[in-house]
CSV table of C-alpha atoms and ligand atoms in Angstrom, one decimal:
chain,number,residue,atom,x,y,z
A,1,MET,CA,13.4,135.8,111.1
A,2,SER,CA,12.6,132.3,109.9
A,3,GLU,CA,9.6,130.6,111.5
A,4,PHE,CA,11.9,127.5,112.1
A,5,ASP,CA,15.0,127.0,114.2
A,6,TYR,CA,16.9,125.6,111.2
A,7,ASP,CA,16.5,125.4,107.5
A,8,LEU,CA,17.7,121.7,107.6
A,9,PHE,CA,17.9,119.3,110.5
A,10,VAL,CA,19.8,116.1,109.6
A,11,ILE,CA,19.3,113.0,111.7
A,12,GLY,CA,22.5,110.8,111.4
A,13,ALA,CA,26.0,112.0,110.7
A,14,GLY,CA,27.1,109.2,108.4
A,15,SER,CA,28.2,109.4,104.8
A,16,GLY,CA,24.9,110.8,103.5
A,17,GLY,CA,24.1,113.0,106.4
A,18,VAL,CA,27.5,114.7,106.6
A,19,ARG,CA,27.6,115.4,102.9
A,20,ALA,CA,24.1,116.8,102.9
A,21,SER,CA,24.8,119.0,106.0
A,22,ARG,CA,28.0,120.5,104.7
A,23,VAL,CA,26.7,121.1,101.1
A,24,ALA,CA,23.4,122.7,102.4
A,25,ALA,CA,25.4,124.9,104.8
A,26,ALA,CA,27.7,125.9,102.0
A,27,HIS,CA,24.6,127.0,100.0
A,28,GLY,CA,23.8,129.3,103.0
A,29,ALA,CA,21.3,127.2,104.9
A,30,LYS,CA,21.2,127.1,108.7
A,31,VAL,CA,21.9,123.4,109.4
A,32,ALA,CA,22.1,121.1,112.4
A,33,VAL,CA,22.8,117.4,112.6
A,34,ALA,CA,22.1,115.0,115.4
A,35,GLU,CA,24.2,111.8,115.9
A,36,GLU,CA,23.7,109.4,118.7
A,37,TYR,CA,27.0,107.5,118.3
A,38,ARG,CA,30.1,108.8,116.5
A,39,ILE,CA,30.4,111.2,113.6
A,40,GLY,CA,31.3,109.3,110.4
A,41,GLY,CA,28.6,106.6,110.5
A,42,THR,CA,29.0,103.0,109.5
A,43,CYS,CA,31.5,103.5,106.7
A,44,VAL,CA,34.0,105.4,108.8
A,45,ILE,CA,33.5,103.9,112.2
A,46,ARG,CA,32.7,100.2,111.7
A,47,GLY,CA,32.6,99.5,108.0
A,48,CYS,CA,34.4,100.3,104.8
A,49,VAL,CA,37.4,102.2,106.3
A,50,PRO,CA,38.5,100.0,109.2
A,51,LYS,CA,37.6,96.9,107.0
A,52,LYS,CA,39.9,98.1,104.2
A,53,LEU,CA,42.7,98.7,106.7
A,54,LEU,CA,42.3,95.1,108.0
A,55,VAL,CA,42.5,93.9,104.5
A,56,TYR,CA,45.7,95.8,103.9
A,57,GLY,CA,47.1,94.4,107.2
A,58,SER,CA,46.2,90.8,106.4
A,59,HIS,CA,47.8,91.1,102.9
A,60,PHE,CA,51.2,91.2,104.5
A,61,ALA,CA,50.9,87.4,105.1
A,62,ASP,CA,51.2,86.9,101.3
A,63,GLU,CA,53.7,89.7,100.8
A,64,LEU,CA,56.0,88.3,103.5
A,65,HIS,CA,55.7,84.9,102.1
A,66,ASP,CA,56.6,86.1,98.6
A,67,ALA,CA,59.4,88.4,99.8
A,68,ALA,CA,62.0,85.5,99.8
A,69,ARG,CA,61.4,85.0,96.1
A,70,TYR,CA,62.4,88.6,95.6
A,71,GLY,CA,65.6,88.1,97.6
A,72,TRP,CA,64.4,89.4,101.0
A,73,THR,CA,65.2,87.7,104.2
A,74,VAL,CA,62.4,88.3,106.7
A,75,ASP,CA,63.3,86.5,109.9
A,76,GLN,CA,60.4,84.8,111.7
A,77,PRO,CA,57.6,87.3,111.0
A,78,ARG,CA,55.0,87.4,113.8
A,79,PHE,CA,51.6,89.0,113.8
A,80,ASP,CA,50.2,90.9,116.7
A,81,TRP,CA,46.4,91.5,116.5
A,82,PRO,CA,46.2,94.2,119.2
A,83,THR,CA,48.7,96.3,117.3
A,84,LEU,CA,46.8,96.2,114.1
A,85,ARG,CA,43.4,96.6,115.8
A,86,ASP,CA,44.5,99.6,117.9
A,87,THR,CA,46.3,101.3,114.9
A,88,VAL,CA,43.1,100.9,112.8
A,89,LEU,CA,40.9,102.3,115.6
A,90,ARG,CA,43.2,105.3,116.0
A,91,ASP,CA,42.9,105.9,112.3
A,92,VAL,CA,39.2,105.8,112.6
A,93,GLU,CA,39.4,108.5,115.3
A,94,ARG,CA,41.5,110.6,113.0
A,95,ILE,CA,38.9,110.4,110.2
A,96,GLU,CA,36.1,111.0,112.7
A,97,ALA,CA,37.9,114.2,113.8
A,98,ALA,CA,38.2,115.2,110.1
A,99,TYR,CA,34.5,114.7,109.6
A,100,THR,CA,33.8,116.7,112.7
A,101,SER,CA,36.0,119.6,111.5
A,102,THR,CA,34.2,119.6,108.2
A,103,LEU,CA,30.9,120.2,110.0
A,104,ASP,CA,32.5,122.9,112.2
A,105,ASN,CA,34.2,124.6,109.3
A,106,ASN,CA,30.8,124.8,107.5
A,107,ARG,CA,29.1,126.1,110.7
A,108,VAL,CA,26.9,123.0,111.0
A,109,GLU,CA,25.7,122.7,114.6
A,110,HIS,CA,25.9,119.1,115.9
A,111,PHE,CA,24.1,117.5,118.8
A,112,HIS,CA,25.6,114.3,120.2
A,113,GLU,CA,22.4,112.6,121.1
A,114,ARG,CA,19.6,110.7,119.5
A,115,ALA,CA,16.9,112.6,117.6
A,116,VAL,CA,13.5,111.4,116.5
A,117,ILE,CA,10.8,112.8,114.4
A,118,ALA,CA,8.1,114.6,116.5
A,119,GLY,CA,6.2,116.0,113.5
A,120,PRO,CA,6.6,117.1,109.9
A,121,ASN,CA,8.9,120.0,110.9
A,122,THR,CA,9.9,119.0,114.5
A,123,VAL,CA,12.6,116.7,115.9
A,124,ARG,CA,12.9,115.7,119.5
A,125,LEU,CA,16.3,115.2,121.0
A,126,ALA,CA,17.0,112.5,123.7
A,127,SER,CA,17.2,115.3,126.2
A,128,GLY,CA,13.6,116.1,125.5
A,129,ARG,CA,14.4,119.4,123.7
A,130,GLU,CA,12.3,120.0,120.6
A,131,LEU,CA,13.7,121.8,117.5
A,132,THR,CA,12.0,122.9,114.3
A,133,ALA,CA,13.3,122.8,110.8
A,134,ARG,CA,11.9,123.7,107.3
A,135,TYR,CA,13.3,120.4,106.1
A,136,ILE,CA,14.3,117.2,107.9
A,137,LEU,CA,16.7,114.7,106.4
A,138,VAL,CA,16.8,111.2,107.8
A,139,ALA,CA,20.1,109.5,107.2
A,140,VAL,CA,20.3,107.0,110.0
A,141,GLY,CA,21.6,104.1,108.0
A,142,ALA,CA,21.1,100.4,108.7
A,143,TRP,CA,21.9,97.9,111.4
A,144,PRO,CA,23.1,94.3,111.2
A,145,VAL,CA,20.3,91.7,111.1
A,146,MET,CA,20.7,89.0,113.7
A,147,PRO,CA,18.6,85.9,112.8
A,148,ALA,CA,16.7,84.3,115.7
A,149,PHE,CA,18.4,81.1,117.0
A,150,GLU,CA,19.4,79.8,120.4
A,151,GLY,CA,22.7,81.3,121.5
A,152,SER,CA,22.6,84.3,119.1
A,153,ASP,CA,23.7,86.4,122.0
A,154,LEU,CA,27.0,84.6,122.0
A,155,CYS,CA,27.7,85.8,118.4
A,156,ILE,CA,29.1,89.1,117.1
A,157,THR,CA,28.3,91.2,114.1
A,158,SER,CA,30.4,93.6,112.1
A,159,ASN,CA,29.7,96.2,114.8
A,160,GLU,CA,31.9,94.3,117.3
A,161,VAL,CA,34.4,92.6,115.0
A,162,PHE,CA,36.8,95.5,114.9
A,163,HIS,CA,37.2,95.4,118.7
A,164,LEU,CA,38.0,91.7,119.3
A,165,PRO,CA,40.2,91.4,122.4
A,166,ALA,CA,42.3,88.6,120.8
A,167,LEU,CA,42.6,87.0,117.4
A,168,PRO,CA,40.3,83.9,117.4
A,169,LYS,CA,41.9,80.6,116.3
A,170,ARG,CA,38.6,79.4,114.8
A,171,VAL,CA,36.0,81.6,113.3
A,172,VAL,CA,32.6,80.6,112.0
A,173,ILE,CA,30.9,83.2,109.8
A,174,GLN,CA,27.2,83.0,108.9
A,175,GLY,CA,26.3,84.5,105.6
A,176,ALA,CA,28.1,84.5,102.3
A,177,GLY,CA,27.6,88.1,101.2
A,178,TYR,CA,30.0,91.1,101.3
A,179,ILE,CA,30.8,91.2,104.9
A,180,ALA,CA,31.1,87.4,105.3
A,181,MET,CA,33.5,87.0,102.3
A,182,GLU,CA,35.6,90.0,103.3
A,183,PHE,CA,36.1,88.9,106.8
A,184,ALA,CA,36.6,85.3,105.7
A,185,GLY,CA,39.6,86.6,103.7
A,186,ILE,CA,40.9,88.7,106.5
A,187,PHE,CA,40.8,86.0,109.2
A,188,ASN,CA,42.1,83.3,106.9
A,189,ALA,CA,45.1,85.5,105.9
A,190,LEU,CA,45.8,86.2,109.6
A,191,GLY,CA,46.0,82.5,110.2
A,192,CYS,CA,42.6,81.7,111.7
A,193,HIS,CA,40.6,78.7,110.7
A,194,VAL,CA,37.5,79.9,108.9
A,195,THR,CA,34.2,78.2,108.2
A,196,VAL,CA,31.6,80.0,106.2
A,197,VAL,CA,28.0,78.7,106.7
A,198,ASN,CA,25.2,79.9,104.6
A,199,ARG,CA,21.5,79.2,104.2
A,200,SER,CA,21.7,78.7,100.5
A,201,ASP,CA,24.4,77.2,98.2
A,202,VAL,CA,25.7,80.5,96.7
A,203,ILE,CA,28.1,83.1,97.7
A,204,LEU,CA,27.8,86.8,96.7
A,205,ARG,CA,24.5,86.2,95.0
A,206,SER,CA,24.5,89.4,92.9
A,207,TYR,CA,27.9,88.8,91.2
A,208,ASP,CA,28.7,87.1,87.9
A,209,GLU,CA,28.7,83.3,88.4
A,210,ALA,CA,32.1,82.8,86.9
A,211,MET,CA,33.6,85.3,89.4
A,212,ARG,CA,31.8,83.6,92.4
A,213,ASP,CA,33.0,80.2,91.3
A,214,ARG,CA,36.6,81.4,91.0
A,215,LEU,CA,36.5,83.0,94.5
A,216,LEU,CA,35.0,79.8,95.9
A,217,GLN,CA,37.8,77.7,94.3
A,218,ILE,CA,40.6,80.0,95.4
A,219,THR,CA,39.4,80.5,99.0
A,220,MET,CA,38.8,76.7,99.4
A,221,ALA,CA,42.4,76.2,98.3
A,222,ARG,CA,43.4,78.7,100.8
A,223,GLY,CA,41.8,76.7,103.6
A,224,ILE,CA,38.4,78.3,104.1
A,225,GLU,CA,35.7,75.7,104.6
A,226,TYR,CA,32.1,76.1,103.5
A,227,ARG,CA,28.9,74.6,104.8
A,228,PHE,CA,26.0,75.4,102.4
A,229,ASN,CA,22.3,75.0,102.8
A,230,SER,CA,23.0,75.2,106.6
A,231,PRO,CA,21.6,78.1,108.5
A,232,ILE,CA,22.8,78.2,112.1
A,233,ARG,CA,20.3,76.4,114.4
A,234,LYS,CA,22.0,76.9,117.7
A,235,VAL,CA,25.3,78.2,119.2
A,236,ALA,CA,26.3,76.8,122.6
A,237,ARG,CA,29.0,77.7,125.1
A,238,GLN,CA,31.4,74.8,125.9
A,239,ASP,CA,32.9,74.2,129.3
A,240,ASP,CA,36.3,75.5,128.1
A,241,GLY,CA,34.6,78.8,127.1
A,242,SER,CA,34.7,78.1,123.4
A,243,LEU,CA,31.6,77.8,121.2
A,244,LEU,CA,29.9,75.0,119.3
A,245,VAL,CA,27.9,75.9,116.2
A,246,HIS,CA,25.1,73.7,115.1
A,247,ALA,CA,24.4,74.5,111.4
A,248,GLY,CA,22.1,72.5,109.1
A,249,ASP,CA,22.6,68.7,109.4
A,250,HIS,CA,26.4,69.0,109.7
A,251,GLU,CA,28.6,67.9,112.6
A,252,PRO,CA,28.7,70.8,115.1
A,253,ILE,CA,31.6,73.2,114.3
A,254,PRO,CA,33.9,74.4,117.2
A,255,ALA,CA,34.6,78.1,117.2
A,256,ASP,CA,36.1,80.9,119.3
A,257,THR,CA,34.2,83.6,117.5
A,258,VAL,CA,30.9,83.4,115.5
A,259,LEU,CA,30.4,86.4,113.2
A,260,ILE,CA,26.9,86.9,111.8
A,261,ALA,CA,26.8,88.7,108.5
A,262,THR,CA,23.3,88.2,107.2
A,263,GLY,CA,22.4,91.6,105.8
A,264,ARG,CA,21.6,95.0,107.2
A,265,ARG,CA,18.2,96.4,107.9
A,266,PRO,CA,17.2,100.1,107.9
A,267,LYS,CA,17.5,101.5,111.4
A,268,THR,CA,14.0,103.0,111.6
A,269,ASP,CA,12.7,101.4,114.9
A,270,GLY,CA,11.4,104.1,117.2
A,271,LEU,CA,12.3,106.9,114.9
A,272,GLY,CA,8.9,108.5,115.2
A,273,LEU,CA,8.2,108.5,111.4
A,274,GLU,CA,4.5,107.9,112.1
A,275,ASN,CA,4.4,111.4,113.7
A,276,ALA,CA,4.8,112.7,110.2
A,277,GLY,CA,2.5,110.2,108.6
A,278,ILE,CA,5.3,108.2,107.0
A,279,ALA,CA,4.6,104.5,106.6
A,280,LEU,CA,7.6,102.1,106.4
A,281,GLY,CA,8.3,99.6,103.7
A,282,ALA,CA,8.4,95.8,104.2
A,283,ASN,CA,12.1,95.8,105.2
A,284,GLY,CA,11.7,98.8,107.6
A,285,GLN,CA,12.9,101.2,105.0
A,286,ILE,CA,11.7,104.7,104.4
A,287,PRO,CA,10.0,104.9,100.9
A,288,VAL,CA,11.2,107.9,98.9
A,289,ASP,CA,10.7,109.3,95.4
A,290,GLU,CA,13.5,109.9,92.9
A,291,TYR,CA,14.4,113.1,94.7
A,292,SER,CA,14.7,111.3,98.0
A,293,LYS,CA,11.5,112.9,99.3
A,294,THR,CA,9.3,110.8,101.6
A,295,SER,CA,5.5,110.9,101.6
A,296,CYS,CA,5.8,114.0,103.9
A,297,ASP,CA,6.8,117.1,101.8
A,298,SER,CA,9.2,118.4,104.4
A,299,ILE,CA,11.1,115.2,105.2
A,300,TYR,CA,13.7,113.5,103.0
A,301,ALA,CA,15.7,110.4,103.5
A,302,VAL,CA,19.0,109.1,102.0
A,303,GLY,CA,21.4,106.2,102.2
A,304,ASP,CA,20.9,102.8,103.7
A,305,VAL,CA,17.7,103.8,105.5
A,306,THR,CA,16.0,103.9,102.2
A,307,ASP,CA,17.2,100.4,101.2
A,308,ARG,CA,17.9,101.5,97.6
A,309,VAL,CA,21.6,100.6,97.2
A,310,GLN,CA,23.5,100.1,100.4
A,311,LEU,CA,26.7,101.6,99.3
A,312,THR,CA,28.6,104.7,100.7
A,313,PRO,CA,29.1,106.5,97.4
A,314,ILE,CA,25.4,106.3,96.7
A,315,ALA,CA,24.5,107.7,100.1
A,316,ILE,CA,26.9,110.6,99.5
A,317,ARG,CA,25.4,111.3,96.1
A,318,GLU,CA,21.9,111.2,97.4
A,319,GLY,CA,22.8,113.5,100.3
A,320,HIS,CA,24.5,115.9,98.0
A,321,ALA,CA,21.6,115.9,95.5
A,322,VAL,CA,19.1,116.7,98.3
A,323,ALA,CA,21.1,119.6,99.6
A,324,ASP,CA,21.6,121.0,96.0
A,325,GLY,CA,17.9,120.5,95.3
A,326,LEU,CA,16.6,122.2,98.5
A,327,PHE,CA,19.2,125.0,98.8
A,328,GLY,CA,21.3,125.2,95.7
A,329,GLY,CA,18.7,125.6,93.0
A,330,ASN,CA,19.8,122.4,91.3
A,331,ARG,CA,17.1,119.8,91.7
A,332,ARG,CA,18.3,116.5,90.2
A,333,THR,CA,18.1,112.8,90.4
A,334,ILE,CA,20.8,110.1,90.8
A,335,ALA,CA,21.6,107.5,88.1
A,336,TYR,CA,21.4,104.1,89.7
A,337,ASP,CA,22.6,102.2,86.6
A,338,SER,CA,26.2,101.1,86.1
A,339,ILE,CA,27.2,101.4,89.7
A,340,PRO,CA,30.6,99.9,90.2
A,341,SER,CA,31.1,97.7,93.2
A,342,ALA,CA,33.7,95.5,94.7
A,343,VAL,CA,34.1,92.8,97.3
A,344,PHE,CA,37.4,93.1,99.2
A,345,SER,CA,37.8,89.4,99.4
A,346,GLN,CA,41.1,87.7,98.8
A,347,PRO,CA,41.4,87.9,95.9
A,348,PRO,CA,39.0,90.8,95.4
A,349,ILE,CA,36.1,90.9,93.0
A,350,ALA,CA,35.0,94.0,91.1
A,351,ALA,CA,32.1,94.5,88.7
A,352,VAL,CA,30.1,97.1,86.8
A,353,GLY,CA,27.0,96.6,84.7
A,354,LEU,CA,25.1,93.4,83.9
A,355,THR,CA,26.3,89.9,84.7
A,356,GLU,CA,26.2,87.4,81.9
A,357,ALA,CA,23.0,85.9,83.2
A,358,GLU,CA,21.3,89.3,83.5
A,359,ALA,CA,22.4,90.4,80.0
A,360,ARG,CA,21.1,87.1,78.4
A,361,ASP,CA,17.8,87.8,80.1
A,362,GLN,CA,17.5,91.4,79.0
A,363,TYR,CA,19.3,91.4,75.6
A,364,GLY,CA,18.9,87.8,74.4
A,365,GLU,CA,22.0,87.6,72.2
A,366,VAL,CA,25.2,88.6,74.0
A,367,ARG,CA,28.9,88.0,73.2
A,368,ILE,CA,31.2,87.0,76.1
A,369,PHE,CA,34.9,87.6,76.2
A,370,THR,CA,37.1,86.2,79.0
A,371,SER,CA,40.7,86.3,80.0
A,372,ASP,CA,41.7,83.6,82.4
A,373,PHE,CA,45.3,84.4,83.3
A,374,ARG,CA,47.9,83.9,86.0
A,375,PRO,CA,49.1,87.3,87.1
A,376,MET,CA,52.9,87.8,86.7
A,377,LYS,CA,53.1,88.5,90.4
A,378,ASN,CA,51.6,85.1,91.2
A,379,ILE,CA,53.8,83.2,88.8
A,380,PHE,CA,56.9,84.7,90.3
A,381,ALA,CA,55.6,83.9,93.8
A,382,GLU,CA,54.8,80.3,92.7
A,383,ARG,CA,51.1,81.0,93.6
A,384,HIS,CA,48.7,79.1,91.4
A,385,GLU,CA,45.8,81.5,91.7
A,386,ARG,CA,44.5,82.7,88.4
A,387,GLY,CA,42.7,86.0,87.6
A,388,LEU,CA,39.5,86.0,85.5
A,389,TYR,CA,38.1,89.0,83.6
A,390,LYS,CA,34.9,89.0,81.6
A,391,LEU,CA,33.3,91.4,79.2
A,392,VAL,CA,29.6,91.1,78.5
A,393,VAL,CA,28.8,92.6,75.1
A,394,ASP,CA,25.5,93.3,73.4
A,395,ALA,CA,25.7,91.3,70.2
A,396,GLY,CA,23.4,93.8,68.4
A,397,THR,CA,25.2,97.1,69.2
A,398,ASP,CA,28.7,95.9,70.3
A,399,ARG,CA,28.1,97.9,73.5
A,400,VAL,CA,29.9,96.6,76.6
A,401,LEU,CA,27.1,95.9,79.1
A,402,GLY,CA,29.2,94.5,81.9
A,403,VAL,CA,32.8,94.2,83.1
A,404,HIS,CA,33.6,91.5,85.8
A,405,MET,CA,36.9,90.9,87.4
A,406,ILE,CA,38.5,88.8,90.0
A,407,GLY,CA,42.2,89.1,90.8
A,408,PRO,CA,44.8,91.3,92.5
A,409,ASP,CA,43.9,95.0,92.5
A,410,SER,CA,40.7,94.4,90.5
A,411,PRO,CA,38.8,97.2,92.3
A,412,GLU,CA,41.5,99.7,91.5
A,413,ILE,CA,41.3,98.7,87.8
A,414,LEU,CA,37.6,98.5,87.6
A,415,GLN,CA,36.9,102.1,88.5
A,416,ALA,CA,38.3,103.3,85.1
A,417,ALA,CA,36.5,100.5,83.2
A,418,ALA,CA,33.3,101.7,84.9
A,419,ILE,CA,33.7,105.0,83.0
A,420,ALA,CA,33.7,103.2,79.7
A,421,VAL,CA,30.6,101.1,80.6
A,422,ARG,CA,28.8,104.2,81.8
A,423,ALA,CA,29.7,106.1,78.6
A,424,GLY,CA,28.2,103.2,76.6
A,425,LEU,CA,31.5,102.4,74.8
A,426,THR,CA,31.7,99.4,72.5
A,427,LYS,CA,33.9,96.3,72.5
A,428,ALA,CA,35.6,97.9,69.4
A,429,ASP,CA,36.5,100.9,71.6
A,430,PHE,CA,38.1,98.5,74.1
A,431,ASP,CA,40.0,96.8,71.2
A,432,ASP,CA,41.2,100.1,69.8
A,433,THR,CA,42.8,101.1,73.1
A,434,VAL,CA,46.5,100.3,73.2
A,435,ALA,CA,47.5,97.9,76.0
A,436,LEU,CA,49.5,99.2,79.0
A,437,HIS,CA,52.2,96.6,79.3
A,438,PRO,CA,53.0,94.9,81.5
A,439,SER,CA,49.9,95.1,83.7
A,440,MET,CA,47.0,92.9,84.6
A,441,ALA,CA,44.7,95.7,83.4
A,442,GLU,CA,45.8,95.3,79.8
A,443,GLU,CA,43.8,92.1,79.7
A,444,LEU,CA,40.8,94.3,79.4
A,445,VAL,CA,41.8,95.5,75.9
A,446,LEU,CA,43.3,92.2,74.8
A,447,MET,CA,40.3,89.9,74.9
A,448,ARG,CA,39.5,88.6,71.4
B,501,LIG,P1,24.7,90.7,102.1
B,501,LIG,O1,23.3,91.1,101.6
B,501,LIG,O2,25.8,91.0,101.2
B,501,LIG,O3,24.7,89.1,102.3
B,501,LIG,C1,23.8,88.5,103.2
B,501,LIG,C2,24.1,87.1,103.4
B,501,LIG,O4,23.4,86.6,104.4
B,501,LIG,C3,23.8,86.3,102.2
B,501,LIG,O5,24.7,85.2,102.0
B,501,LIG,C4,22.4,85.7,102.5
B,501,LIG,O6,22.2,84.4,102.0
B,501,LIG,C5,22.5,85.5,104.0
B,501,LIG,N1,21.2,85.8,104.7
B,501,LIG,C6,20.4,86.8,104.5
B,501,LIG,N2,19.4,86.8,105.4
B,501,LIG,C7,19.6,85.7,106.2
B,501,LIG,C8,18.9,85.1,107.3
B,501,LIG,N3,17.8,85.6,107.7
B,501,LIG,N4,19.4,84.0,107.8
B,501,LIG,C9,20.5,83.4,107.3
B,501,LIG,N5,21.2,83.9,106.3
B,501,LIG,C10,20.8,85.1,105.8
B,501,LIG,O7,24.8,91.3,103.5
B,501,LIG,P2,26.1,91.7,104.4
B,501,LIG,O8,25.6,91.7,105.8
B,501,LIG,O9,27.3,90.9,104.0
B,501,LIG,O10,26.4,93.2,104.0
B,501,LIG,C11,25.3,94.2,104.1
B,501,LIG,C12,25.4,95.3,103.1
B,501,LIG,O11,26.5,96.1,103.4
B,501,LIG,C13,25.7,94.7,101.7
B,501,LIG,O12,24.5,94.4,101.0
B,501,LIG,C14,26.4,95.8,101.0
B,501,LIG,O13,25.5,96.6,100.4
B,501,LIG,C15,27.1,96.6,102.2
B,501,LIG,N6,28.5,96.2,102.2
B,501,LIG,C16,29.3,96.6,101.1
B,501,LIG,C17,30.6,96.3,101.1
B,501,LIG,C18,31.4,96.7,99.8
B,501,LIG,O14,30.9,97.5,99.0
B,501,LIG,N7,32.6,96.2,99.6
B,501,LIG,C19,31.3,95.7,102.1
B,501,LIG,C20,30.4,95.3,103.2
B,501,LIG,C21,29.1,95.6,103.2
B,501,LIG,P3,21.7,84.1,100.5
B,501,LIG,O15,22.6,84.8,99.6
B,501,LIG,O16,21.8,82.7,100.4
B,501,LIG,O17,20.3,84.6,100.5
């Protein structure tokens, strides 16, 4: 008989927690997971998955417009927000059920209540019940940051945006990061008037400047307005029920919905980490070593709560590695370099490796290759938007240090290019690869 109730107790059934639970259980561990909300976490319930479905839904605006060029007659297309919203929410339920089955099939016990740390080997459930475990894994994720200003309670975050009762006519979005740019694209395509307000004068700070400039130019041409260097000072309710947004020194902006997308903070408040002697980092994150172990030997943490890289596939890898390390005899670390990422803006941006500016800083001499092209699909549709691909190459070794893309389907194309960057392939390897014609992706091997 073990001295503990469980071998592993996981707090949080999101991407990292579910992966760690099922892998640990498959290795033979006795596992339980506690989740206070819904199984699946941010990605499945109110993040990547429903967002991507909304992106797909909003793309029909372009497709229907282009259809006539291809000979189709589409009489008076109309869009119905409740239909899209409810279909997306039903799909989220389907995936939540699939995640739940995964836990059941692997005999992972789940508790639908909040759990906090009561000691190095003890968790306390909301019901007051205490359970012990040889190891505890904290995978509680992050939560949207709401900056302090008058009227912030009138605004929504990405937590609420999937449940809007009606499609707003005018949307103001604060922030110019991932969530802001993705929802700016969705709302704009669905016919809403969108204004993006940001505290600085940049969008998508971590991406290559040329891609950001292209996105700015295209989205402005599509009708999205920007107010830079303008954090929101105040949001006030008008007599007619609408909102007035005071940002920077600009004229107040009328809005029906104000979406705040100013980053996500690790959700560690009240988690009881002090009961195991774990001190939080400056952003509320749980500091961990390269094996995701906290300062307490029996407690691990993965995913957004550690504030390393806030991306689902990273949480999944970290959770998998913890389970393999603790119960599968395979202790290993995760490679955090060359992580591909994408912004599902319209058009989307995708990137892997170093931006041109980062490469110049780190390598000094770099060679830059670009392809600035109008996709065939856009030419035929008489759309003037151009795609832009960039290769950043180390002048000394010819190694491709970064691939940056903006244009239709760029995330789908980039995943394969990320393998090449990760493998350390050279520009000559790209050049030696025969083009796949006709495609946008062929531009990757045709840059000279
Ligand atoms: P981001 O970090 O991407 O962007 C935050 C934005 O808010 C920036 O424009 C920033 O301005 C601004 N900002 C930050 N703090 C404040 C503040 N206190 N007051 C006013 N403005 C502020 O955060 P998101 O919320 O968009 O997304 C959170 C995370 O979720 C992302 O970092 C990403 O890891 C993940 N995510 C990933 C997606 C994907 O992979 N496609 C999609 C959605 C989310 P400035 O740049 O000027 O500092």
